[in-house]
């Protein structure tokens, strides 16, 4: 119970504003462990984050809807890797 209370009291809004990596947040609309409002807050605070909602899924998305989760994750466009200067 103490762990659940501590997690509920954490405010990660500021650190989310520092995220520089493209992010996709996948939400199961039937999730009963994490309130959907809190999941949407991640998208509101992480620059450029995108929300994908799966209407008939709960909390265990990779187990419940593995194909949709995989398809969603693979759509994230990562920035190009930095190029290395050739040794001389």
Short mmCIF file of C-alpha atoms in Angstrom, two decimals:
data_model
loop_
_atom_site.label_atom_id
_atom_site.label_comp_id
_atom_site.label_asym_id
_atom_site.label_seq_id
_atom_site.Cartn_x
_atom_site.Cartn_y
_atom_site.Cartn_z
CA UNK A 1 0.00 0.00 0.00
CA UNK A 2 2.83 2.44 0.81
CA UNK A 3 4.28 1.89 -2.65
CA UNK A 4 0.95 2.64 -4.31
CA UNK A 5 0.57 5.83 -2.27
CA UNK A 6 4.11 6.95 -3.13
CA UNK A 7 3.51 6.31 -6.84
CA UNK A 8 0.24 8.24 -6.74
CA UNK A 9 1.97 11.21 -5.12
CA UNK A 10 4.87 11.39 -7.61
CA UNK A 11 4.80 14.43 -9.85
CA UNK A 12 6.87 13.78 -12.96
CA UNK A 13 5.55 16.65 -15.05
CA UNK A 14 8.78 18.63 -14.93
CA UNK A 15 11.10 15.74 -15.93
CA UNK A 16 8.73 14.87 -18.79
CA UNK A 17 9.28 18.36 -20.24
CA UNK A 18 12.96 17.44 -20.62
CA UNK A 19 12.33 14.42 -22.85
CA UNK A 20 14.10 14.89 -26.19
CA UNK A 21 13.37 11.50 -27.72
CA UNK A 22 10.27 10.87 -29.82
CA UNK A 23 7.68 9.09 -27.72
CA UNK A 24 4.46 7.24 -28.31
CA UNK A 25 2.21 6.53 -25.33
CA UNK A 26 -0.11 3.57 -25.77
CA UNK A 27 -3.26 3.63 -23.67
CA UNK A 28 -5.66 0.77 -23.04
CA UNK A 29 -9.04 2.41 -22.49
CA UNK A 30 -10.10 -0.44 -20.19
CA UNK A 31 -7.04 0.00 -17.95
CA UNK A 32 -8.20 -0.12 -14.33
CA UNK A 33 -4.75 0.20 -12.72
CA UNK A 34 -3.66 3.51 -14.23
CA UNK A 35 -6.28 6.18 -14.66
CA UNK A 36 -6.52 7.20 -18.33
CA UNK A 37 -6.35 10.85 -17.29
CA UNK A 38 -2.85 10.25 -15.89
CA UNK A 39 -1.70 8.52 -19.06
CA UNK A 40 -2.93 11.45 -21.13
CA UNK A 41 -0.98 13.80 -18.84
CA UNK A 42 2.24 12.15 -20.02
CA UNK A 43 1.44 13.22 -23.56
CA UNK A 44 0.52 16.71 -22.40
CA UNK A 45 3.91 17.20 -20.74
CA UNK A 46 6.39 15.34 -22.98
CA UNK A 47 7.24 17.48 -26.02
CA UNK A 48 6.13 15.85 -29.25
CA UNK A 49 4.68 12.77 -27.56
CA UNK A 50 1.86 11.05 -29.41
CA UNK A 51 -1.05 9.18 -27.84
CA UNK A 52 -2.46 5.97 -29.30
CA UNK A 53 -5.58 4.55 -27.63
CA UNK A 54 -6.58 0.91 -27.90
CA UNK A 55 -10.31 0.79 -27.15
CA UNK A 56 -10.69 -2.84 -26.07
CA UNK A 57 -7.47 -3.23 -24.08
CA UNK A 58 -6.60 -2.96 -20.42
CA UNK A 59 -3.32 -2.57 -18.54
CA UNK A 60 -1.26 -5.43 -20.01
CA UNK A 61 -1.13 -4.14 -23.57
CA UNK A 62 1.83 -6.20 -24.83
CA UNK A 63 0.06 -9.38 -23.71
CA UNK A 64 -3.47 -8.38 -24.69
CA UNK A 65 -2.74 -6.72 -28.05
CA UNK A 66 0.86 -7.59 -29.05
CA UNK A 67 0.45 -6.96 -32.78
CA UNK A 68 -1.10 -3.52 -32.31
CA UNK A 69 1.49 -2.50 -29.71
CA UNK A 70 4.33 -3.62 -31.97
CA UNK A 71 2.86 -1.82 -34.97
CA UNK A 72 2.44 1.35 -32.91
CA UNK A 73 5.96 1.31 -31.49
CA UNK A 74 7.55 0.73 -34.88
CA UNK A 75 5.94 3.92 -36.21
CA UNK A 76 8.10 6.08 -33.95
CA UNK A 77 10.52 8.07 -36.07
CA UNK A 78 13.89 8.28 -34.37
CA UNK A 79 16.25 11.10 -35.24
CA UNK A 80 19.18 10.12 -37.45
CA UNK A 81 22.22 8.83 -35.62
CA UNK A 82 25.06 11.33 -35.40
CA UNK A 83 27.72 10.79 -38.01
CA UNK A 84 31.27 10.02 -36.95
CA UNK A 85 34.18 11.88 -38.38
CA UNK A 86 36.61 9.63 -40.19
CA UNK A 87 39.98 9.12 -38.51
CA UNK A 88 42.91 10.63 -40.28
#
